[in-house]
């Protein structure tokens, strides 16, 4: 049985899906290949953990922003991937192991219908993380709005991935096939029971990134501005999120993440990152916030609404400060 992207009418299906959802063709097409890539990594035999903005969108439906990168932790599973015994050491042997791991990934990450290459420029000198570009046969590059790239970027590292929640996923194209009653006509490439990092971990990481990056004039707002709305939407959904399992509350999670040096002390409600003052820096942040509009397919918060929500959450949530 063939994949739907092998069907000669796939382009028509993309157009139907885009029209039904009032989305750009390029976004619908890329959403399909992102989903297919995630499925393929599982099907190949990797142990996969999924985090970041795309997991908030595809795993939990918390945001309506298209985040094109897959932020992943990949363990070998049944794949003959070179072993890494130490992800933290800067020693020569550990660095060589990590480099061998990343250099093998493009060949071993078998995603039907695509080609993969290692982006060596993305790796730091100790190879703690690196990116793999998975290029798909993009037919609608011109509809990517200038903010999305015509490939799927795998951002692979060894960041925190617990606690996690297993979630099933599918693309807009799969949704349309279900509506048309044609889903069973094609090979099933929907990722199942994907380990998605709990959104509250993502919230703490995004707040940490904002308090570190906003005050730094050398950090372009485009690199962090999405965190405002993502964080506020996680906060809005907090009451409906899955349990934190082994943690009595978010404060206990903060304590552990601090102990493991994964985040700095949580920001105060009056942090300059969330009390944006008039000036050139704030104008640049507002401009960057407006510029990512093509990545959204639903109603948006304003930047002020997002910062108000974050400040209110920080005021009412007991978090350890040390």
PDB file of C-alpha atoms in Angstrom:
ATOM      1  CA  UNK A   1       0.000   0.000   0.000  1.00  0.00           C
ATOM      2  CA  UNK A   2       1.357   3.417  -0.988  1.00  0.00           C
ATOM      3  CA  UNK A   3       1.663   6.562   1.077  1.00  0.00           C
ATOM      4  CA  UNK A   4      -0.755   9.321   0.194  1.00  0.00           C
ATOM      5  CA  UNK A   5       2.113  11.528  -1.023  1.00  0.00           C
ATOM      6  CA  UNK A   6       2.802   8.913  -3.732  1.00  0.00           C
ATOM      7  CA  UNK A   7      -0.725   9.252  -5.096  1.00  0.00           C
ATOM      8  CA  UNK A   8      -0.950  11.214  -8.383  1.00  0.00           C
ATOM      9  CA  UNK A   9      -3.824  13.225  -6.885  1.00  0.00           C
ATOM     10  CA  UNK A  10      -1.855  14.281  -3.797  1.00  0.00           C
ATOM     11  CA  UNK A  11      -1.583  17.862  -4.996  1.00  0.00           C
ATOM     12  CA  UNK A  12      -5.354  18.046  -5.430  1.00  0.00           C
ATOM     13  CA  UNK A  13      -5.742  16.723  -1.891  1.00  0.00           C
ATOM     14  CA  UNK A  14      -3.419  19.441  -0.604  1.00  0.00           C
ATOM     15  CA  UNK A  15      -5.551  22.068  -2.338  1.00  0.00           C
ATOM     16  CA  UNK A  16      -8.796  20.644  -0.974  1.00  0.00           C
ATOM     17  CA  UNK A  17      -7.333  20.532   2.535  1.00  0.00           C
ATOM     18  CA  UNK A  18      -6.012  24.084   2.297  1.00  0.00           C
ATOM     19  CA  UNK A  19      -9.374  25.365   1.072  1.00  0.00           C
ATOM     20  CA  UNK A  20     -11.307  23.515   3.777  1.00  0.00           C
ATOM     21  CA  UNK A  21      -9.135  24.980   6.536  1.00  0.00           C
ATOM     22  CA  UNK A  22      -8.409  28.317   4.849  1.00  0.00           C
ATOM     23  CA  UNK A  23      -4.685  27.705   5.129  1.00  0.00           C
ATOM     24  CA  UNK A  24      -1.832  28.265   2.702  1.00  0.00           C
ATOM     25  CA  UNK A  25      -0.881  25.356   0.467  1.00  0.00           C
ATOM     26  CA  UNK A  26       2.713  25.538   1.643  1.00  0.00           C
ATOM     27  CA  UNK A  27       1.724  25.214   5.293  1.00  0.00           C
ATOM     28  CA  UNK A  28      -0.569  22.227   4.654  1.00  0.00           C
ATOM     29  CA  UNK A  29       2.124  20.535   2.590  1.00  0.00           C
ATOM     30  CA  UNK A  30       4.821  21.055   5.208  1.00  0.00           C
ATOM     31  CA  UNK A  31       2.533  19.956   8.045  1.00  0.00           C
ATOM     32  CA  UNK A  32       2.088  16.657   6.215  1.00  0.00           C
ATOM     33  CA  UNK A  33       5.836  16.113   5.819  1.00  0.00           C
ATOM     34  CA  UNK A  34       6.533  17.058   9.450  1.00  0.00           C
ATOM     35  CA  UNK A  35       3.998  14.437  10.549  1.00  0.00           C
ATOM     36  CA  UNK A  36       5.342  11.850   8.098  1.00  0.00           C
ATOM     37  CA  UNK A  37       8.907  12.464   9.311  1.00  0.00           C
ATOM     38  CA  UNK A  38       7.946  11.945  12.945  1.00  0.00           C
ATOM     39  CA  UNK A  39       6.138   8.733  12.025  1.00  0.00           C
ATOM     40  CA  UNK A  40       9.145   7.491  10.025  1.00  0.00           C
ATOM     41  CA  UNK A  41      11.563   7.976  12.931  1.00  0.00           C
ATOM     42  CA  UNK A  42       9.356   5.761  15.088  1.00  0.00           C
ATOM     43  CA  UNK A  43       8.873   3.232  12.288  1.00  0.00           C
ATOM     44  CA  UNK A  44      12.638   3.044  11.719  1.00  0.00           C
ATOM     45  CA  UNK A  45      13.095   1.920  15.320  1.00  0.00           C
ATOM     46  CA  UNK A  46      14.343   5.018  17.125  1.00  0.00           C
ATOM     47  CA  UNK A  47      13.234   5.761  20.670  1.00  0.00           C
ATOM     48  CA  UNK A  48      11.803   9.259  20.261  1.00  0.00           C
ATOM     49  CA  UNK A  49      11.019  12.072  22.704  1.00  0.00           C
ATOM     50  CA  UNK A  50       9.337  15.166  21.289  1.00  0.00           C
ATOM     51  CA  UNK A  51       9.377  18.652  22.806  1.00  0.00           C
ATOM     52  CA  UNK A  52       9.138  22.340  21.939  1.00  0.00           C
ATOM     53  CA  UNK A  53       6.583  24.342  19.985  1.00  0.00           C
ATOM     54  CA  UNK A  54       5.666  21.619  17.504  1.00  0.00           C
ATOM     55  CA  UNK A  55       4.796  19.251  20.357  1.00  0.00           C
ATOM     56  CA  UNK A  56       2.516  21.928  21.842  1.00  0.00           C
ATOM     57  CA  UNK A  57       0.731  22.181  18.497  1.00  0.00           C
ATOM     58  CA  UNK A  58       0.645  18.619  17.215  1.00  0.00           C
ATOM     59  CA  UNK A  59       0.750  16.762  20.532  1.00  0.00           C
ATOM     60  CA  UNK A  60      -1.512  18.871  22.730  1.00  0.00           C
ATOM     61  CA  UNK A  61      -3.343  21.279  20.344  1.00  0.00           C
ATOM     62  CA  UNK A  62      -2.435  24.133  22.702  1.00  0.00           C
ATOM     63  CA  UNK A  63      -1.192  26.547  20.071  1.00  0.00           C
ATOM     64  CA  UNK A  64      -2.299  27.323  16.535  1.00  0.00           C
ATOM     65  CA  UNK A  65       1.151  28.260  15.349  1.00  0.00           C
ATOM     66  CA  UNK A  66       3.047  26.246  12.801  1.00  0.00           C
ATOM     67  CA  UNK A  67       6.411  25.373  14.312  1.00  0.00           C
ATOM     68  CA  UNK A  68       8.377  23.729  11.546  1.00  0.00           C
ATOM     69  CA  UNK A  69      11.198  22.185  13.536  1.00  0.00           C
ATOM     70  CA  UNK A  70      11.098  18.872  15.378  1.00  0.00           C
ATOM     71  CA  UNK A  71      12.870  19.295  18.716  1.00  0.00           C
ATOM     72  CA  UNK A  72      13.860  15.740  19.564  1.00  0.00           C
ATOM     73  CA  UNK A  73      15.827  13.395  21.704  1.00  0.00           C
ATOM     74  CA  UNK A  74      16.650  10.218  19.766  1.00  0.00           C
ATOM     75  CA  UNK A  75      17.941   7.046  21.387  1.00  0.00           C
ATOM     76  CA  UNK A  76      19.057   4.171  19.135  1.00  0.00           C
ATOM     77  CA  UNK A  77      16.260   1.734  19.995  1.00  0.00           C
ATOM     78  CA  UNK A  78      16.664  -0.965  17.340  1.00  0.00           C
ATOM     79  CA  UNK A  79      18.741   1.294  15.049  1.00  0.00           C
ATOM     80  CA  UNK A  80      22.499   0.693  14.708  1.00  0.00           C
ATOM     81  CA  UNK A  81      23.315   4.219  15.846  1.00  0.00           C
ATOM     82  CA  UNK A  82      26.763   4.812  17.387  1.00  0.00           C
ATOM     83  CA  UNK A  83      26.510   4.775  21.175  1.00  0.00           C
ATOM     84  CA  UNK A  84      27.054   7.907  23.261  1.00  0.00           C
ATOM     85  CA  UNK A  85      28.201   7.141  26.799  1.00  0.00           C
ATOM     86  CA  UNK A  86      28.353  10.747  28.012  1.00  0.00           C
ATOM     87  CA  UNK A  87      26.313  13.725  26.776  1.00  0.00           C
ATOM     88  CA  UNK A  88      27.870  16.232  29.190  1.00  0.00           C
ATOM     89  CA  UNK A  89      31.632  15.747  29.026  1.00  0.00           C
ATOM     90  CA  UNK A  90      33.735  18.072  26.873  1.00  0.00           C
ATOM     91  CA  UNK A  91      36.450  15.429  26.654  1.00  0.00           C
ATOM     92  CA  UNK A  92      37.866  14.256  23.341  1.00  0.00           C
ATOM     93  CA  UNK A  93      36.396  10.744  23.517  1.00  0.00           C
ATOM     94  CA  UNK A  94      32.897  11.923  24.449  1.00  0.00           C
ATOM     95  CA  UNK A  95      32.972  14.601  21.741  1.00  0.00           C
ATOM     96  CA  UNK A  96      34.065  12.018  19.149  1.00  0.00           C
ATOM     97  CA  UNK A  97      31.218   9.701  20.179  1.00  0.00           C
ATOM     98  CA  UNK A  98      28.648  12.452  19.812  1.00  0.00           C
ATOM     99  CA  UNK A  99      30.045  13.496  16.446  1.00  0.00           C
ATOM    100  CA  UNK A 100      29.834   9.896  15.189  1.00  0.00           C
ATOM    101  CA  UNK A 101      26.239   9.727  16.455  1.00  0.00           C
ATOM    102  CA  UNK A 102      25.208  12.867  14.567  1.00  0.00           C
ATOM    103  CA  UNK A 103      27.114  12.006  11.399  1.00  0.00           C
ATOM    104  CA  UNK A 104      25.286   8.665  11.237  1.00  0.00           C
ATOM    105  CA  UNK A 105      21.815  10.140  11.754  1.00  0.00           C
ATOM    106  CA  UNK A 106      21.054  11.320   8.189  1.00  0.00           C
ATOM    107  CA  UNK A 107      21.728   7.860   6.765  1.00  0.00           C
ATOM    108  CA  UNK A 108      19.870   5.968   9.487  1.00  0.00           C
ATOM    109  CA  UNK A 109      16.853   8.285   9.716  1.00  0.00           C
ATOM    110  CA  UNK A 110      14.901   6.657   6.887  1.00  0.00           C
ATOM    111  CA  UNK A 111      12.039   8.964   5.872  1.00  0.00           C
ATOM    112  CA  UNK A 112      10.430   7.645   2.664  1.00  0.00           C
ATOM    113  CA  UNK A 113      10.203  10.235  -0.092  1.00  0.00           C
ATOM    114  CA  UNK A 114      12.830  12.577   1.380  1.00  0.00           C
ATOM    115  CA  UNK A 115      16.579  13.102   1.578  1.00  0.00           C
ATOM    116  CA  UNK A 116      18.472  14.007   4.758  1.00  0.00           C
ATOM    117  CA  UNK A 117      21.749  15.828   5.398  1.00  0.00           C
ATOM    118  CA  UNK A 118      23.574  16.885   8.546  1.00  0.00           C
ATOM    119  CA  UNK A 119      23.816  20.646   9.031  1.00  0.00           C
ATOM    120  CA  UNK A 120      27.387  20.732  10.315  1.00  0.00           C
ATOM    121  CA  UNK A 121      27.190  24.490  10.886  1.00  0.00           C
ATOM    122  CA  UNK A 122      24.553  23.892  13.572  1.00  0.00           C
ATOM    123  CA  UNK A 123      26.886  21.810  15.746  1.00  0.00           C
ATOM    124  CA  UNK A 124      28.958  23.413  18.485  1.00  0.00           C
ATOM    125  CA  UNK A 125      32.596  22.395  18.876  1.00  0.00           C
ATOM    126  CA  UNK A 126      31.733  19.673  21.401  1.00  0.00           C
ATOM    127  CA  UNK A 127      28.801  18.270  19.383  1.00  0.00           C
ATOM    128  CA  UNK A 128      26.278  18.508  22.209  1.00  0.00           C
ATOM    129  CA  UNK A 129      23.547  19.001  19.620  1.00  0.00           C
ATOM    130  CA  UNK A 130      23.159  19.310  15.868  1.00  0.00           C
ATOM    131  CA  UNK A 131      20.475  19.641  13.219  1.00  0.00           C
ATOM    132  CA  UNK A 132      19.482  17.343  10.371  1.00  0.00           C
ATOM    133  CA  UNK A 133      17.691  18.767   7.336  1.00  0.00           C
ATOM    134  CA  UNK A 134      15.045  16.472   5.883  1.00  0.00           C
ATOM    135  CA  UNK A 135      14.215  17.796   2.408  1.00  0.00           C
ATOM    136  CA  UNK A 136      10.873  16.840   0.923  1.00  0.00           C
ATOM    137  CA  UNK A 137       9.638  17.363  -2.669  1.00  0.00           C
ATOM    138  CA  UNK A 138       8.086  20.764  -1.965  1.00  0.00           C
ATOM    139  CA  UNK A 139       5.597  21.805  -4.625  1.00  0.00           C
ATOM    140  CA  UNK A 140       4.465  25.029  -2.968  1.00  0.00           C
ATOM    141  CA  UNK A 141       7.577  26.824  -1.746  1.00  0.00           C
ATOM    142  CA  UNK A 142       6.085  30.178  -2.695  1.00  0.00           C
ATOM    143  CA  UNK A 143       3.248  29.693  -0.190  1.00  0.00           C
ATOM    144  CA  UNK A 144       5.503  29.376   2.860  1.00  0.00           C
ATOM    145  CA  UNK A 145       5.081  33.056   3.679  1.00  0.00           C
ATOM    146  CA  UNK A 146       8.776  33.845   3.897  1.00  0.00           C
ATOM    147  CA  UNK A 147       8.936  32.532   7.490  1.00  0.00           C
ATOM    148  CA  UNK A 148       8.918  28.773   6.832  1.00  0.00           C
ATOM    149  CA  UNK A 149      11.643  26.758   5.134  1.00  0.00           C
ATOM    150  CA  UNK A 150      11.101  24.055   2.482  1.00  0.00           C
ATOM    151  CA  UNK A 151      12.557  21.276   4.640  1.00  0.00           C
ATOM    152  CA  UNK A 152      11.899  19.661   8.013  1.00  0.00           C
ATOM    153  CA  UNK A 153      14.580  20.515  10.548  1.00  0.00           C
ATOM    154  CA  UNK A 154      15.388  17.897  13.182  1.00  0.00           C
ATOM    155  CA  UNK A 155      16.919  19.650  16.185  1.00  0.00           C
ATOM    156  CA  UNK A 156      18.471  16.738  18.048  1.00  0.00           C
ATOM    157  CA  UNK A 157      20.066  16.877  21.463  1.00  0.00           C
ATOM    158  CA  UNK A 158      19.912  15.502  24.973  1.00  0.00           C
ATOM    159  CA  UNK A 159      17.692  18.058  26.712  1.00  0.00           C
ATOM    160  CA  UNK A 160      15.244  17.209  29.491  1.00  0.00           C
ATOM    161  CA  UNK A 161      12.364  15.004  28.292  1.00  0.00           C
ATOM    162  CA  UNK A 162      10.556  14.102  31.537  1.00  0.00           C
ATOM    163  CA  UNK A 163       7.812  14.028  32.527  1.00  0.00           C
ATOM    164  CA  UNK A 164       6.215  13.145  29.200  1.00  0.00           C
ATOM    165  CA  UNK A 165       2.764  12.190  27.939  1.00  0.00           C
ATOM    166  CA  UNK A 166       2.094   9.752  25.089  1.00  0.00           C
ATOM    167  CA  UNK A 167       0.013  11.321  22.325  1.00  0.00           C
ATOM    168  CA  UNK A 168      -1.297  10.271  18.914  1.00  0.00           C
ATOM    169  CA  UNK A 169      -0.928  12.737  16.042  1.00  0.00           C
ATOM    170  CA  UNK A 170      -2.017  13.330  12.490  1.00  0.00           C
ATOM    171  CA  UNK A 171      -1.689  16.017   9.860  1.00  0.00           C
ATOM    172  CA  UNK A 172      -4.284  18.278   8.272  1.00  0.00           C
ATOM    173  CA  UNK A 173      -4.116  15.964   5.256  1.00  0.00           C
ATOM    174  CA  UNK A 174      -4.992  12.960   7.429  1.00  0.00           C
ATOM    175  CA  UNK A 175      -7.908  14.913   8.900  1.00  0.00           C
ATOM    176  CA  UNK A 176      -9.197  15.539   5.383  1.00  0.00           C
ATOM    177  CA  UNK A 177      -8.770  11.889   4.373  1.00  0.00           C
ATOM    178  CA  UNK A 178     -10.853  10.924   7.409  1.00  0.00           C
ATOM    179  CA  UNK A 179     -13.546  13.418   6.402  1.00  0.00           C
ATOM    180  CA  UNK A 180     -13.603  11.978   2.890  1.00  0.00           C
ATOM    181  CA  UNK A 181     -13.637   8.373   4.141  1.00  0.00           C
ATOM    182  CA  UNK A 182     -10.375   7.606   2.308  1.00  0.00           C
ATOM    183  CA  UNK A 183      -7.924   7.157   5.187  1.00  0.00           C
ATOM    184  CA  UNK A 184      -7.758   3.374   4.771  1.00  0.00           C
ATOM    185  CA  UNK A 185      -6.859   3.701   1.083  1.00  0.00           C
ATOM    186  CA  UNK A 186      -3.247   4.553   1.968  1.00  0.00           C
ATOM    187  CA  UNK A 187      -0.422   3.341   4.196  1.00  0.00           C
ATOM    188  CA  UNK A 188      -0.947   4.681   7.706  1.00  0.00           C
ATOM    189  CA  UNK A 189       1.830   7.156   8.508  1.00  0.00           C
ATOM    190  CA  UNK A 190       0.302   8.797  11.567  1.00  0.00           C
ATOM    191  CA  UNK A 191       2.631   8.822  14.606  1.00  0.00           C
ATOM    192  CA  UNK A 192       1.145   6.911  17.548  1.00  0.00           C
ATOM    193  CA  UNK A 193       1.852   7.202  21.281  1.00  0.00           C
ATOM    194  CA  UNK A 194       4.610   9.755  20.773  1.00  0.00           C
ATOM    195  CA  UNK A 195       6.405  10.707  23.981  1.00  0.00           C
ATOM    196  CA  UNK A 196       5.623  14.437  24.224  1.00  0.00           C
ATOM    197  CA  UNK A 197       7.319  16.420  26.968  1.00  0.00           C
ATOM    198  CA  UNK A 198       4.783  17.792  29.449  1.00  0.00           C
ATOM    199  CA  UNK A 199       3.727  21.355  28.541  1.00  0.00           C
ATOM    200  CA  UNK A 200       4.635  22.675  32.007  1.00  0.00           C
ATOM    201  CA  UNK A 201       8.272  21.713  31.366  1.00  0.00           C
ATOM    202  CA  UNK A 202       8.047  23.664  28.116  1.00  0.00           C
ATOM    203  CA  UNK A 203       6.462  26.610  29.943  1.00  0.00           C
ATOM    204  CA  UNK A 204       9.312  26.798  32.460  1.00  0.00           C
ATOM    205  CA  UNK A 205      11.898  26.556  29.679  1.00  0.00           C
ATOM    206  CA  UNK A 206      10.211  29.308  27.658  1.00  0.00           C
ATOM    207  CA  UNK A 207       9.964  31.663  30.644  1.00  0.00           C
ATOM    208  CA  UNK A 208      13.622  30.970  31.384  1.00  0.00           C
ATOM    209  CA  UNK A 209      14.577  31.729  27.770  1.00  0.00           C
ATOM    210  CA  UNK A 210      12.651  35.004  27.822  1.00  0.00           C
ATOM    211  CA  UNK A 211      14.219  36.281  31.026  1.00  0.00           C
ATOM    212  CA  UNK A 212      17.687  35.478  29.644  1.00  0.00           C
ATOM    213  CA  UNK A 213      17.284  36.719  26.090  1.00  0.00           C
ATOM    214  CA  UNK A 214      15.044  39.786  26.234  1.00  0.00           C
ATOM    215  CA  UNK A 215      17.570  41.989  28.103  1.00  0.00           C
ATOM    216  CA  UNK A 216      20.393  41.072  25.723  1.00  0.00           C
ATOM    217  CA  UNK A 217      20.695  43.524  22.856  1.00  0.00           C
ATOM    218  CA  UNK A 218      22.672  40.951  20.851  1.00  0.00           C
ATOM    219  CA  UNK A 219      19.707  38.547  20.756  1.00  0.00           C
ATOM    220  CA  UNK A 220      17.373  39.111  17.825  1.00  0.00           C
ATOM    221  CA  UNK A 221      13.706  39.202  18.925  1.00  0.00           C
ATOM    222  CA  UNK A 222      12.821  36.810  16.094  1.00  0.00           C
ATOM    223  CA  UNK A 223      14.680  34.081  17.998  1.00  0.00           C
ATOM    224  CA  UNK A 224      12.487  34.285  21.105  1.00  0.00           C
ATOM    225  CA  UNK A 225       9.318  36.290  20.483  1.00  0.00           C
ATOM    226  CA  UNK A 226       7.197  33.171  19.849  1.00  0.00           C
ATOM    227  CA  UNK A 227       7.755  32.127  23.478  1.00  0.00           C
ATOM    228  CA  UNK A 228       5.437  34.862  24.765  1.00  0.00           C
ATOM    229  CA  UNK A 229       2.276  33.546  23.165  1.00  0.00           C
ATOM    230  CA  UNK A 230       3.244  29.889  23.606  1.00  0.00           C
ATOM    231  CA  UNK A 231       3.777  30.417  27.350  1.00  0.00           C
ATOM    232  CA  UNK A 232       0.508  32.320  27.752  1.00  0.00           C
ATOM    233  CA  UNK A 233      -1.467  29.607  25.946  1.00  0.00           C
ATOM    234  CA  UNK A 234       0.017  26.880  28.143  1.00  0.00           C
ATOM    235  CA  UNK A 235      -0.999  28.953  31.170  1.00  0.00           C
ATOM    236  CA  UNK A 236      -4.531  29.348  29.776  1.00  0.00           C
ATOM    237  CA  UNK A 237      -4.831  25.554  29.472  1.00  0.00           C
ATOM    238  CA  UNK A 238      -3.153  24.707  32.788  1.00  0.00           C
ATOM    239  CA  UNK A 239      -6.318  23.383  34.464  1.00  0.00           C
ATOM    240  CA  UNK A 240      -6.889  20.860  31.658  1.00  0.00           C
ATOM    241  CA  UNK A 241      -3.311  19.605  31.272  1.00  0.00           C
ATOM    242  CA  UNK A 242      -2.386  16.008  32.121  1.00  0.00           C
ATOM    243  CA  UNK A 243      -1.109  15.327  35.624  1.00  0.00           C
ATOM    244  CA  UNK A 244       2.565  15.919  36.409  1.00  0.00           C
ATOM    245  CA  UNK A 245       2.621  12.341  37.756  1.00  0.00           C
ATOM    246  CA  UNK A 246       5.592  12.167  40.142  1.00  0.00           C
ATOM    247  CA  UNK A 247       5.512  15.880  40.994  1.00  0.00           C
ATOM    248  CA  UNK A 248       2.996  17.256  43.525  1.00  0.00           C
ATOM    249  CA  UNK A 249       2.991  20.646  41.813  1.00  0.00           C
ATOM    250  CA  UNK A 250       4.904  22.814  39.364  1.00  0.00           C
ATOM    251  CA  UNK A 251       7.044  24.141  42.215  1.00  0.00           C
ATOM    252  CA  UNK A 252       8.488  20.669  42.756  1.00  0.00           C
ATOM    253  CA  UNK A 253       9.291  20.479  39.048  1.00  0.00           C
ATOM    254  CA  UNK A 254      11.069  23.842  39.261  1.00  0.00           C
ATOM    255  CA  UNK A 255      13.120  22.600  42.224  1.00  0.00           C
ATOM    256  CA  UNK A 256      14.317  19.560  40.265  1.00  0.00           C
ATOM    257  CA  UNK A 257      15.074  21.528  37.102  1.00  0.00           C
ATOM    258  CA  UNK A 258      17.031  24.058  39.142  1.00  0.00           C
ATOM    259  CA  UNK A 259      18.973  21.290  40.893  1.00  0.00           C
ATOM    260  CA  UNK A 260      19.879  19.806  37.518  1.00  0.00           C
ATOM    261  CA  UNK A 261      20.879  23.271  36.220  1.00  0.00           C
ATOM    262  CA  UNK A 262      18.316  23.177  33.422  1.00  0.00           C
ATOM    263  CA  UNK A 263      16.826  26.581  34.245  1.00  0.00           C
ATOM    264  CA  UNK A 264      17.780  29.639  36.279  1.00  0.00           C
ATOM    265  CA  UNK A 265      15.640  30.797  39.233  1.00  0.00           C
ATOM    266  CA  UNK A 266      12.155  31.585  37.862  1.00  0.00           C
ATOM    267  CA  UNK A 267      11.558  35.198  36.831  1.00  0.00           C
ATOM    268  CA  UNK A 268       9.710  37.611  39.081  1.00  0.00           C
ATOM    269  CA  UNK A 269       6.401  39.078  37.874  1.00  0.00           C
ATOM    270  CA  UNK A 270       8.090  42.474  37.531  1.00  0.00           C
ATOM    271  CA  UNK A 271      10.863  41.085  35.301  1.00  0.00           C
ATOM    272  CA  UNK A 272      11.685  43.437  32.440  1.00  0.00           C
ATOM    273  CA  UNK A 273      11.041  40.531  30.061  1.00  0.00           C
ATOM    274  CA  UNK A 274       7.312  40.769  30.870  1.00  0.00           C
ATOM    275  CA  UNK A 275       7.013  44.493  31.657  1.00  0.00           C
ATOM    276  CA  UNK A 276       8.083  45.840  28.305  1.00  0.00           C
ATOM    277  CA  UNK A 277       9.030  49.495  28.567  1.00  0.00           C
ATOM    278  CA  UNK A 278       8.760  51.995  25.686  1.00  0.00           C
ATOM    279  CA  UNK A 279      11.899  52.130  23.591  1.00  0.00           C
ATOM    280  CA  UNK A 280      13.741  50.682  20.619  1.00  0.00           C
ATOM    281  CA  UNK A 281      14.081  47.200  22.130  1.00  0.00           C
ATOM    282  CA  UNK A 282      10.360  46.892  22.828  1.00  0.00           C
ATOM    283  CA  UNK A 283       9.527  48.204  19.349  1.00  0.00           C
ATOM    284  CA  UNK A 284      11.776  45.525  17.822  1.00  0.00           C
ATOM    285  CA  UNK A 285      10.019  42.859  19.912  1.00  0.00           C
ATOM    286  CA  UNK A 286       6.582  44.096  18.842  1.00  0.00           C
ATOM    287  CA  UNK A 287       7.645  44.161  15.193  1.00  0.00           C
ATOM    288  CA  UNK A 288       8.981  40.594  15.445  1.00  0.00           C
ATOM    289  CA  UNK A 289       5.745  39.484  17.133  1.00  0.00           C
ATOM    290  CA  UNK A 290       3.737  40.867  14.208  1.00  0.00           C
ATOM    291  CA  UNK A 291       6.118  39.373  11.624  1.00  0.00           C
ATOM    292  CA  UNK A 292       5.366  35.759  12.607  1.00  0.00           C
ATOM    293  CA  UNK A 293       1.656  36.137  11.799  1.00  0.00           C
ATOM    294  CA  UNK A 294       1.934  33.851   8.703  1.00  0.00           C
ATOM    295  CA  UNK A 295       2.852  30.965  11.027  1.00  0.00           C
ATOM    296  CA  UNK A 296      -0.580  31.092  12.720  1.00  0.00           C
ATOM    297  CA  UNK A 297      -3.831  29.620  11.497  1.00  0.00           C
ATOM    298  CA  UNK A 298      -6.099  30.664  14.368  1.00  0.00           C
ATOM    299  CA  UNK A 299      -6.851  33.767  16.419  1.00  0.00           C
ATOM    300  CA  UNK A 300      -3.868  35.265  18.234  1.00  0.00           C
ATOM    301  CA  UNK A 301      -3.255  36.927  21.554  1.00  0.00           C
ATOM    302  CA  UNK A 302      -1.725  40.358  21.478  1.00  0.00           C
ATOM    303  CA  UNK A 303       1.737  40.718  22.964  1.00  0.00           C
ATOM    304  CA  UNK A 304       0.275  42.724  25.856  1.00  0.00           C
ATOM    305  CA  UNK A 305      -2.300  40.007  26.559  1.00  0.00           C
ATOM    306  CA  UNK A 306       0.471  37.412  26.628  1.00  0.00           C
ATOM    307  CA  UNK A 307       2.692  39.373  29.010  1.00  0.00           C
ATOM    308  CA  UNK A 308      -0.284  40.164  31.276  1.00  0.00           C
ATOM    309  CA  UNK A 309      -1.113  36.452  31.459  1.00  0.00           C
ATOM    310  CA  UNK A 310       2.475  35.503  32.272  1.00  0.00           C
ATOM    311  CA  UNK A 311       2.785  38.133  35.009  1.00  0.00           C
ATOM    312  CA  UNK A 312      -0.502  37.041  36.578  1.00  0.00           C
ATOM    313  CA  UNK A 313       0.622  33.398  36.592  1.00  0.00           C
ATOM    314  CA  UNK A 314       3.946  34.267  38.193  1.00  0.00           C
ATOM    315  CA  UNK A 315       2.125  36.290  40.866  1.00  0.00           C
ATOM    316  CA  UNK A 316      -0.328  33.530  41.811  1.00  0.00           C
ATOM    317  CA  UNK A 317       1.929  30.466  41.442  1.00  0.00           C
ATOM    318  CA  UNK A 318       4.244  29.616  44.355  1.00  0.00           C
ATOM    319  CA  UNK A 319       7.647  28.934  42.793  1.00  0.00           C
ATOM    320  CA  UNK A 320      10.943  28.421  44.640  1.00  0.00           C
ATOM    321  CA  UNK A 321      13.239  31.388  44.082  1.00  0.00           C
ATOM    322  CA  UNK A 322      16.546  29.812  45.123  1.00  0.00           C
TER     323      UNK A 322
END
